[in-house]
Amino acid sequence: MAIEEVIYPYEGNYNITAELPVREDFSWKAIESNFSWSETGKVNMAYECVDRHVADGFGDKVALHYFGEEEEYTLTYRELKEKSDLWATVLKKRGVKKGDFVFVFLSKHPDCHIAMLAAIKLGAVVGPLFEAFMEDAVKERIADCEGTYLIASPELIKRVPRAELPSLQTVWITAEPEQCKGDEISLYAEARAIEAEEDIIEWVDLEHGLNVHYTSGSTGRPKGIIHAHRAMIQQYITGRWVLDLKEDDIYWCTAHPGWVTGTVYGVFAPLLNRATIVIHGGRFNADEWYSVLEKSGVTVWYSAPTAFRMLMAEGDEKLADYDLSKVRHILSVGEPLNPEVIRWGIKALSNRIHDTWWMTETGAQLIVNLPSEKIIPGSMGRPFPGIEAAILDDDGQELPSGEVGHLALKANWPGIMREVWKDPAKYSTYFPFEGWYVSGDLATIDENGYIFFQGRSDDMINSSGERIGPFEVESKLIEHPAVAEVGVIGKPDAVRGEIVKAFIVLRNGYEANDALLQELRQFVRSGLAAHAAPREIEFLDELPKTPISGKILRRELKARELEKVGV
Ligand code: PRX
């Protein structure tokens, strides 16, 4: 592969330069000495994220800096410890114990961080739910785990179909009692009425369940990916070496904790590294984002290609109104990062944008652009120290550089999922060849180990970095009385990477018109989630199908679409 462009590291005092040669001497075992449990034997992610920093004398350092629509405030590490201890006590009093699932349905707000940490302190498995989920998506996840406990805001509880969730027995609302209905409990009032129990932390082992995120593939319902406390080893060291978090860093990860990035690099990694986290409520808005970067003095910023492309589209004139000179390190994840965006980053933000690749299942970054290494625009970077990647053919044989094949990683590493909830058969599909985790992505590798993303080997859709299973969208659409058959694909899009496109055959008696199109889109938007709603719908007389089994051929639909747009 001809490499046309290389961007060398900027002059900088990065963590990794001081620790070279990290690749040759790397061992996961050596990283363990950074945790208090390496001496005490007592493991708990929330303790390492918060309490240990207080014990080490950093209680006054700001942990969270919240920029909401109506208020702005900070919480120190000590305050975060006290609040999460208190909420953990509330949870415990109502029965939460080691191994229980605690779902958290809150928007980007310090309450979300506190609730997650409180559940983890008790050894519960926390299930953060994406704030844009509607009833079906919420129901499916809580029901699959037979979840008993939920912490929600007064706004988001409206999207929880309690009557259809018999397992859900205890619901706390992050509000005062006046805002609670029926058997809902005011978390604020309960927390005021008690004192935090001393030694509230439940010690667990490294393999103990930590959090669950549901993730989509091309077939079937979303699967619950369970991570273990051991993930902290990798989350900490990637936070230090890839995010390059240091003592004085103000760090902003734009993802909501309902997505794995928002949990791992929005909550765990920065707290493990004792950074200050910026939390910004509300939706994307270029002016607001630039103003948060300026006001909070963000130094390290982790976002996604769609967001960068949207900022780029706003024009650079806007940037003249803001002082972003404190930003010293920018990273991206979730979808292919176009070389053009990297060039824009250099010009407009005076920073290289460092791509990172990983998946919900991998629990932490695996392919990265270390701050000290050169970037090849168009490449996702190289394996993190301790990680071995290869491109395999369909039989599991390693392919030479430049050839497209399955992106695979030598199993295992500390962050890798512990299990696919209630689906060991699905778990084994990730390991079709002895010793390799196969990602489902197609890629090439060059002689220096730089990896280039080429697409997916399945029908999974990636829109704005959000992973959408076509089956989930099809299942929702088929519930609509007008829909006889449906196939859903990802259509290439200049801003969002892909958009969801549905091909629909209508039932007799229904007419394809704009009103119906809007109605169908709204049906998915309000039932499942806004990001899953098809941006395009095309009505067809019939769908392409396999001759014998009659399965809808999404691939054929996609090939036709690509031909139309000239890809
Ligand atoms: O296809 C790859 C894409 O996102 C998938 C994982 O999605 P999810 O589990 O939601 O996790 C997203 C963030 C951790 C991958 O299989 N993907 C992720 N990062 C990149 C990417 N595609 C291209 N470039 C990336 N840097």
XYZ file of C-alpha atoms and ligand atoms in Angstrom:
593
model
C 0.000 0.000 0.000
C 1.438 3.334 -1.013
C 1.571 5.690 1.917
C 1.240 9.206 0.667
C 1.072 11.123 3.853
C 2.595 10.824 7.291
C 2.021 13.225 10.146
C 4.778 13.191 12.708
C 4.153 13.662 16.419
C 4.127 17.153 17.757
C 6.728 18.224 20.196
C 5.281 17.359 23.517
C 5.927 15.956 26.915
C 3.742 12.902 26.571
C 3.450 10.145 29.158
C 4.488 7.516 26.710
C 7.813 9.072 25.686
C 9.005 8.831 29.240
C 8.075 5.164 29.367
C 9.597 3.941 26.132
C 10.457 1.341 25.043
C 6.962 0.286 26.040
C 6.327 -2.179 23.270
C 9.263 -4.493 23.803
C 9.155 -4.550 27.591
C 5.413 -4.453 27.983
C 3.602 -6.785 30.366
C 0.058 -6.510 31.692
C 1.297 -7.856 35.002
C 3.580 -4.860 35.445
C 0.622 -2.475 35.056
C -1.060 -4.055 38.093
C 1.298 -2.283 40.472
C -0.651 0.925 39.753
C -3.653 -0.351 41.700
C -4.122 -0.456 45.431
C -5.287 -4.085 45.155
C -1.833 -5.124 43.981
C -0.875 -4.667 47.643
C -4.123 -5.101 49.540
C -5.786 -7.799 47.421
C -9.058 -5.843 47.718
C -10.591 -5.180 44.314
C -13.317 -2.735 43.365
C -13.395 -0.463 40.304
C -15.239 2.342 42.116
C -12.651 2.321 44.899
C -9.816 2.697 42.383
C -11.714 5.417 40.524
C -12.535 7.576 43.514
C -11.823 6.495 47.089
C -8.170 5.669 46.649
C -7.436 9.155 45.336
C -9.027 10.609 48.464
C -6.994 8.205 50.596
C -3.877 9.317 48.712
C -4.515 12.972 49.625
C -6.214 14.233 46.449
C -9.692 14.729 47.913
C -9.785 18.425 46.989
C -9.076 17.866 43.340
C -12.051 18.468 41.031
C -13.381 15.169 39.704
C -16.433 16.370 37.773
C -17.151 19.731 36.179
C -20.729 19.911 34.988
C -21.968 22.300 32.294
C -25.743 21.920 32.080
C -28.364 23.961 30.320
C -29.274 25.735 33.524
C -26.448 25.179 35.943
C -22.739 24.686 36.234
C -20.960 23.148 39.213
C -18.053 20.980 40.251
C -17.598 17.980 42.536
C -14.251 17.165 44.100
C -12.995 13.619 44.469
C -13.969 13.811 48.151
C -17.490 14.943 47.297
C -17.772 12.220 44.686
C -16.689 9.654 47.271
C -19.175 10.940 49.841
C -22.054 11.071 47.382
C -21.404 7.656 45.897
C -21.020 6.190 49.424
C -24.341 7.714 50.372
C -26.165 6.502 47.293
C -24.598 3.068 47.710
C -25.989 3.015 51.260
C -29.452 3.913 49.940
C -29.244 1.134 47.369
C -28.014 -1.378 49.908
C -30.824 -0.565 52.351
C -33.307 -1.542 49.671
C -31.588 -4.794 48.955
C -29.003 -4.231 46.229
C -26.218 -6.754 46.660
C -23.239 -8.230 44.879
C -24.091 -9.499 41.400
C -27.486 -7.746 41.079
C -28.155 -5.676 37.984
C -28.729 -1.972 38.589
C -29.901 -0.067 35.519
C -29.202 3.638 35.264
C -31.341 5.736 32.921
C -30.038 9.272 33.282
C -28.846 11.939 30.898
C -25.293 13.288 30.811
C -25.155 14.596 34.343
C -23.029 13.996 37.475
C -25.952 11.976 38.916
C -25.263 9.391 36.233
C -21.632 9.049 37.313
C -22.593 8.917 40.991
C -25.296 6.303 40.406
C -22.962 4.095 38.397
C -20.211 4.310 40.992
C -22.664 3.648 43.840
C -23.888 0.447 42.194
C -20.329 -0.682 41.503
C -19.329 -0.011 45.108
C -21.850 -2.688 46.109
C -20.477 -5.163 43.575
C -23.611 -4.803 41.442
C -23.441 -4.957 37.652
C -24.372 -1.532 36.335
C -26.395 -1.171 33.141
C -26.261 2.422 31.886
C -29.028 3.039 29.342
C -28.556 5.489 26.462
C -30.604 8.632 27.066
C -32.207 8.461 23.601
C -33.656 4.967 24.103
C -37.411 4.709 23.815
C -39.719 2.114 25.366
C -38.813 -0.953 23.305
C -35.084 -0.517 23.697
C -35.376 0.060 27.454
C -37.766 -2.845 27.958
C -35.671 -5.277 26.012
C -32.529 -4.594 28.015
C -34.056 -4.599 31.489
C -36.175 -7.664 30.706
C -33.226 -9.623 29.304
C -31.350 -9.182 32.600
C -34.530 -9.579 34.658
C -33.407 -6.304 36.204
C -34.822 -5.546 39.646
C -33.358 -2.089 40.236
C -33.459 1.107 38.239
C -32.282 4.659 38.851
C -33.944 7.122 36.464
C -34.677 10.802 36.087
C -38.245 12.134 36.142
C -38.030 12.731 32.359
C -36.584 9.372 31.361
C -38.783 7.221 33.631
C -41.637 8.117 31.278
C -40.010 5.821 28.725
C -39.892 2.813 31.023
C -42.917 0.561 30.453
C -43.258 -0.572 34.068
C -46.340 -2.711 33.412
C -44.355 -4.823 30.961
C -41.397 -5.253 33.282
C -42.544 -7.486 36.142
C -38.977 -8.053 37.363
C -38.438 -4.360 38.012
C -39.308 -3.884 41.671
C -37.404 -0.890 42.935
C -37.231 2.381 41.037
C -35.398 5.418 42.366
C -35.926 8.810 40.812
C -33.200 11.436 40.933
C -35.616 14.087 42.156
C -37.635 15.235 45.152
C -40.658 13.203 46.365
C -43.160 15.561 44.659
C -41.782 14.435 41.335
C -42.177 10.727 42.087
C -45.257 8.771 41.095
C -46.751 5.577 42.504
C -44.101 3.370 44.065
C -41.182 5.424 42.752
C -38.716 6.417 45.440
C -36.996 9.777 45.709
C -33.286 9.040 45.713
C -32.526 12.548 46.909
C -34.879 12.263 49.911
C -33.566 8.815 50.871
C -29.989 10.030 50.653
C -30.791 12.999 52.905
C -32.403 10.798 55.492
C -29.479 8.465 56.118
C -25.802 8.484 56.854
C -23.381 6.719 54.616
C -22.394 3.337 55.963
C -18.718 3.086 56.730
C -16.866 0.557 54.667
C -19.684 0.377 52.174
C -17.421 -1.101 49.503
C -17.958 -4.740 48.599
C -14.663 -6.299 47.615
C -14.858 -8.511 44.574
C -12.473 -10.531 42.475
C -11.075 -9.314 39.168
C -13.423 -11.583 37.238
C -16.544 -10.210 38.947
C -19.181 -8.552 36.725
C -18.828 -4.770 36.417
C -21.149 -3.418 33.748
C -23.395 -4.480 30.901
C -23.803 -2.797 27.521
C -26.114 -4.097 24.860
C -24.739 -4.173 21.401
C -26.069 -4.963 17.971
C -24.865 -7.295 15.280
C -26.384 -8.085 11.929
C -28.720 -10.742 13.222
C -30.875 -11.221 16.263
C -31.648 -8.970 19.161
C -28.961 -6.834 20.853
C -26.734 -8.872 23.132
C -25.698 -8.012 26.678
C -21.925 -7.757 26.862
C -20.734 -8.155 30.438
C -17.393 -6.773 31.504
C -15.354 -7.637 34.571
C -13.458 -5.492 37.092
C -10.174 -6.655 35.537
C -10.926 -4.307 32.617
C -9.587 -1.505 34.811
C -6.028 -2.630 34.104
C -6.358 -1.816 30.414
C -8.709 1.113 30.893
C -6.220 2.765 33.221
C -3.148 2.292 31.049
C -4.859 3.280 27.788
C -6.149 6.349 29.635
C -2.587 7.172 30.568
C -0.827 6.335 27.310
C -3.459 6.860 24.593
C -5.555 9.646 26.118
C -2.271 10.782 27.659
C -4.043 11.898 30.833
C -1.850 13.689 33.308
C -2.294 15.375 36.660
C -3.571 18.720 35.364
C -5.699 17.533 32.509
C -9.268 18.657 31.982
C -10.838 15.936 29.932
C -14.007 15.745 27.880
C -15.447 12.594 26.332
C -18.573 13.524 24.393
C -20.214 10.066 24.523
C -23.088 9.191 26.850
C -22.338 6.334 29.305
C -25.090 4.311 27.620
C -22.478 3.657 24.941
C -19.365 1.798 25.904
C -17.113 4.774 25.117
C -19.083 6.966 27.507
C -18.638 4.461 30.319
C -15.065 3.339 29.752
C -13.511 6.608 28.588
C -16.175 8.953 29.973
C -16.177 7.575 33.526
C -13.621 4.861 34.352
C -10.390 5.723 32.510
C -10.284 9.431 33.436
C -11.168 8.746 37.090
C -8.612 5.947 37.315
C -6.085 8.526 36.094
C -7.344 11.167 38.522
C -8.197 13.649 35.755
C -10.971 16.254 35.877
C -13.960 15.173 33.789
C -16.093 17.697 31.936
C -19.762 16.722 31.607
C -21.870 18.617 29.137
C -25.626 18.097 29.067
C -27.686 18.744 25.970
C -27.333 17.901 22.339
C -24.731 18.664 19.700
C -24.413 22.328 18.864
C -21.179 23.701 17.424
C -21.238 26.964 19.362
C -22.037 25.224 22.586
C -19.308 22.655 22.094
C -16.676 25.255 21.298
C -17.828 27.290 24.248
C -17.570 24.268 26.598
C -14.054 23.606 25.322
C -13.110 27.192 26.000
C -14.910 27.756 29.316
C -13.809 24.527 30.935
C -10.278 24.719 29.557
C -10.410 21.205 28.106
C -6.939 19.871 27.390
C -7.808 16.372 26.175
C -10.873 15.729 24.041
C -12.315 12.383 22.879
C -15.097 12.454 20.310
C -16.217 10.846 17.045
C -15.784 11.448 13.307
C -19.411 12.486 12.769
C -19.057 15.212 15.392
C -15.803 16.429 13.825
C -17.417 16.396 10.379
C -20.357 18.396 11.722
C -17.992 20.941 13.243
C -16.069 21.067 9.994
C -19.289 21.739 8.092
C -20.021 24.733 10.325
C -17.032 26.508 8.857
C -13.831 27.663 10.512
C -14.981 31.266 10.881
C -16.841 30.177 14.001
C -13.589 29.154 15.577
C -12.361 32.721 15.572
C -14.818 33.461 18.387
C -13.295 30.915 20.758
C -9.980 30.396 22.449
C -9.237 26.696 22.212
C -5.539 27.061 22.835
C -5.635 24.802 25.917
C -6.674 21.768 23.854
C -3.491 19.731 23.482
C -4.682 16.258 22.494
C -7.681 15.107 20.429
C -8.911 11.562 19.852
C -11.616 9.886 17.826
C -13.456 6.566 17.906
C -16.391 4.638 16.565
C -16.234 4.971 12.793
C -13.706 5.597 10.074
C -11.860 8.871 10.490
C -11.384 10.456 7.082
C -7.921 11.847 6.262
C -9.685 15.083 5.404
C -10.873 15.430 8.997
C -7.343 14.904 10.297
C -6.116 17.663 7.977
C -8.900 19.931 9.216
C -7.918 19.178 12.820
C -4.380 20.306 12.148
C -5.482 23.467 10.391
C -8.456 24.471 12.532
C -7.647 23.011 15.947
C -3.862 22.923 15.773
C -3.890 19.291 16.798
C -3.580 15.899 15.176
C -6.740 13.838 15.665
C -5.711 10.437 17.000
C -7.942 7.633 15.806
C -8.622 4.701 18.126
C -10.316 1.414 17.342
C -12.113 -0.899 19.694
C -15.529 -2.439 20.265
C -18.019 -2.896 23.060
C -16.828 -6.486 23.346
C -13.139 -5.554 23.648
C -13.722 -3.373 26.724
C -10.918 -0.936 25.924
C -8.905 0.489 23.050
C -6.860 -2.022 21.043
C -5.704 -0.243 17.877
C -4.468 3.244 18.592
C -2.354 6.180 17.539
C -0.068 6.821 20.464
C 0.719 10.534 20.892
C 4.402 9.818 20.376
C 4.016 7.982 17.085
C 3.432 9.043 13.512
C -0.076 9.090 12.104
C -0.907 7.798 8.655
C -4.217 9.409 7.696
C -6.648 6.665 6.721
C -5.150 4.188 9.187
C -6.719 3.443 12.572
C -3.220 3.142 14.014
C -1.272 0.252 15.483
C -1.981 -2.282 18.214
C -1.561 -0.994 21.752
C 1.484 -2.490 23.525
C 0.635 -6.028 24.649
C -1.948 -6.427 21.883
C -1.292 -8.561 18.828
C -3.399 -8.003 15.717
C -3.526 -9.904 12.436
C -5.560 -10.028 9.266
C -6.933 -13.529 8.741
C -8.487 -15.228 5.734
C -11.738 -17.219 5.948
C -9.802 -20.249 7.245
C -8.013 -18.371 9.995
C -4.680 -18.133 8.155
C -2.707 -14.906 8.483
C -2.733 -12.783 5.347
C 0.279 -10.807 4.150
C 0.313 -7.025 4.366
C -2.015 -5.196 2.012
C -4.574 -7.993 1.664
C -8.115 -7.488 2.932
C -9.295 -9.957 5.564
C -10.790 -10.326 9.029
C -9.326 -8.081 11.692
C -8.424 -10.432 14.538
C -6.737 -9.996 17.902
C -4.744 -12.556 19.847
C -6.923 -13.504 22.807
C -6.917 -12.450 25.611
C -6.356 -9.038 27.093
C -7.602 -7.571 30.399
C -10.532 -5.595 28.956
C -12.132 -8.341 26.911
C -15.765 -9.130 27.747
C -16.418 -11.739 30.375
C -19.506 -13.140 28.711
C -22.402 -12.522 26.403
C -25.329 -12.537 28.787
C -27.255 -15.814 28.633
C -25.740 -16.602 25.256
C -22.548 -18.672 25.447
C -23.089 -19.792 21.845
C -22.882 -16.193 20.673
C -19.758 -15.683 22.779
C -18.006 -18.561 21.009
C -18.762 -17.078 17.590
C -16.126 -14.427 18.338
C -13.477 -17.148 18.570
C -13.840 -19.227 15.378
C -10.094 -19.910 15.198
C -7.987 -21.163 18.079
C -6.607 -18.252 20.116
C -8.060 -15.404 18.033
C -10.868 -12.958 18.715
C -12.435 -12.108 15.347
C -13.920 -8.631 15.302
C -16.295 -8.734 12.331
C -14.387 -5.828 10.768
C -12.451 -6.161 7.535
C -9.067 -4.501 7.340
C -5.570 -4.519 5.901
C -2.254 -4.188 7.697
C 0.983 -2.672 6.379
C 4.583 -3.727 7.009
C 4.810 -1.489 10.064
C 1.661 -2.775 11.683
C -0.586 0.147 10.732
C -4.155 -1.090 10.240
C -6.612 0.241 7.670
C -10.356 -0.283 8.147
C -12.167 -1.648 5.086
C -15.732 -2.277 6.277
C -17.719 -4.919 8.108
C -17.988 -8.580 7.189
C -21.640 -8.540 8.290
C -24.632 -6.222 7.862
C -24.123 -4.191 11.027
C -24.823 -0.481 10.479
C -22.624 2.275 11.871
C -24.353 5.627 11.843
C -22.575 8.512 13.574
C -20.479 5.934 15.388
C -23.580 4.287 16.809
C -23.932 0.609 16.194
C -27.336 -0.317 14.845
C -28.536 -3.836 14.115
C -30.666 -3.996 10.947
C -32.705 -6.783 12.501
C -33.787 -4.550 15.366
C -35.028 -1.841 13.004
C -36.699 -4.402 10.723
C -38.431 -5.997 13.714
C -39.831 -2.658 14.744
C -41.009 -1.694 11.258
C -42.716 -5.030 10.693
C -44.926 -4.288 13.708
C -46.508 -1.458 11.716
C -49.767 -2.542 10.023
C -48.707 -1.105 6.653
C -45.506 -3.136 6.420
C -45.517 -6.557 4.743
C -41.773 -6.996 4.312
C -38.740 -4.953 5.134
C -34.980 -4.964 4.641
C -32.703 -2.441 6.348
C -29.177 -1.463 5.355
C -26.550 1.207 6.038
C -26.220 3.649 3.148
C -22.958 5.607 2.862
C -23.305 9.206 4.013
C -20.770 12.003 3.904
C -21.456 13.298 7.420
C -22.775 10.330 9.395
C -20.661 7.612 7.813
C -23.800 5.628 7.142
C -27.495 6.326 7.445
C -30.227 3.781 8.084
C -32.186 3.052 4.929
C -35.283 0.810 4.869
C -36.760 -0.918 1.833
C -40.391 -1.710 2.416
C -43.057 -3.754 0.668
C -46.481 -2.515 1.735
C -49.492 -4.609 2.582
C -52.435 -4.487 0.222
C -54.573 -1.438 0.769
C -51.711 0.858 1.781
C -50.407 3.534 -0.498
C -46.801 4.640 -0.656
C -46.864 8.346 0.068
C -45.035 10.947 2.066
C -47.407 10.843 5.017
C -46.879 7.105 5.443
C -43.145 7.545 5.092
C -43.099 10.083 7.914
C -45.351 7.887 10.008
C -43.032 4.889 9.625
C -40.002 6.918 10.514
C -41.766 8.283 13.586
C -42.861 4.752 14.504
C -39.217 3.674 14.897
C -38.139 6.964 16.421
C -40.712 6.864 19.203
C -40.719 3.108 19.730
C -37.032 2.257 19.538
C -34.672 5.241 19.377
C -34.142 8.308 17.221
C -30.772 7.172 15.907
C -32.294 3.895 14.664
C -35.065 5.582 12.656
C -34.528 5.229 8.902
C -33.505 8.527 7.357
C -34.477 7.088 3.999
C -37.330 4.759 3.118
C -37.915 3.296 -0.319
C -41.074 1.407 -1.195
C -40.581 -1.601 -3.457
C -42.933 -4.177 -4.987
C -40.737 -7.010 -3.796
C -37.485 -7.574 -1.947
C -34.573 -9.715 -3.160
C -34.536 -13.045 -1.305
C -32.519 -16.236 -1.123
C -34.090 -18.795 -3.452
C -34.598 -21.614 -0.944
C -35.005 -20.144 2.508
C -36.603 -16.890 1.329
C -34.393 -14.765 3.586
C -34.218 -11.118 2.639
C -30.928 -10.354 0.939
C -29.699 -7.175 2.588
C -26.456 -7.516 0.701
C -28.253 -7.293 -2.596
C -30.149 -4.211 -1.419
C -26.863 -2.672 -0.361
C -25.119 -3.534 -3.633
C -27.925 -1.887 -5.599
C -27.726 1.180 -3.389
C -23.958 1.455 -3.729
C -24.293 1.219 -7.471
C -26.845 4.024 -7.420
C -24.584 6.337 -5.436
C -21.589 5.316 -7.520
C -19.480 3.684 -4.783
O -16.873 -1.469 12.899
C -16.071 -0.976 13.935
C -16.512 0.423 14.337
O -17.392 0.281 15.414
C -17.542 -1.102 15.758
C -17.696 -1.233 17.232
O -18.834 -0.542 17.633
P -19.177 -0.395 19.166
O -19.179 -1.728 19.802
O -20.428 0.406 19.248
O -17.978 0.400 19.763
C -17.686 1.678 19.315
C -16.604 2.351 20.101
C -15.821 1.552 21.002
C -16.297 -1.758 15.211
O -16.497 -3.143 14.997
N -15.349 1.215 14.754
C -14.943 1.487 16.008
N -13.842 2.286 15.981
C -13.548 2.508 14.685
C -14.505 1.816 13.905
N -14.459 1.819 12.555
C -13.473 2.512 11.957
N -12.533 3.212 12.639
C -12.526 3.237 14.002
N -11.612 3.920 14.670
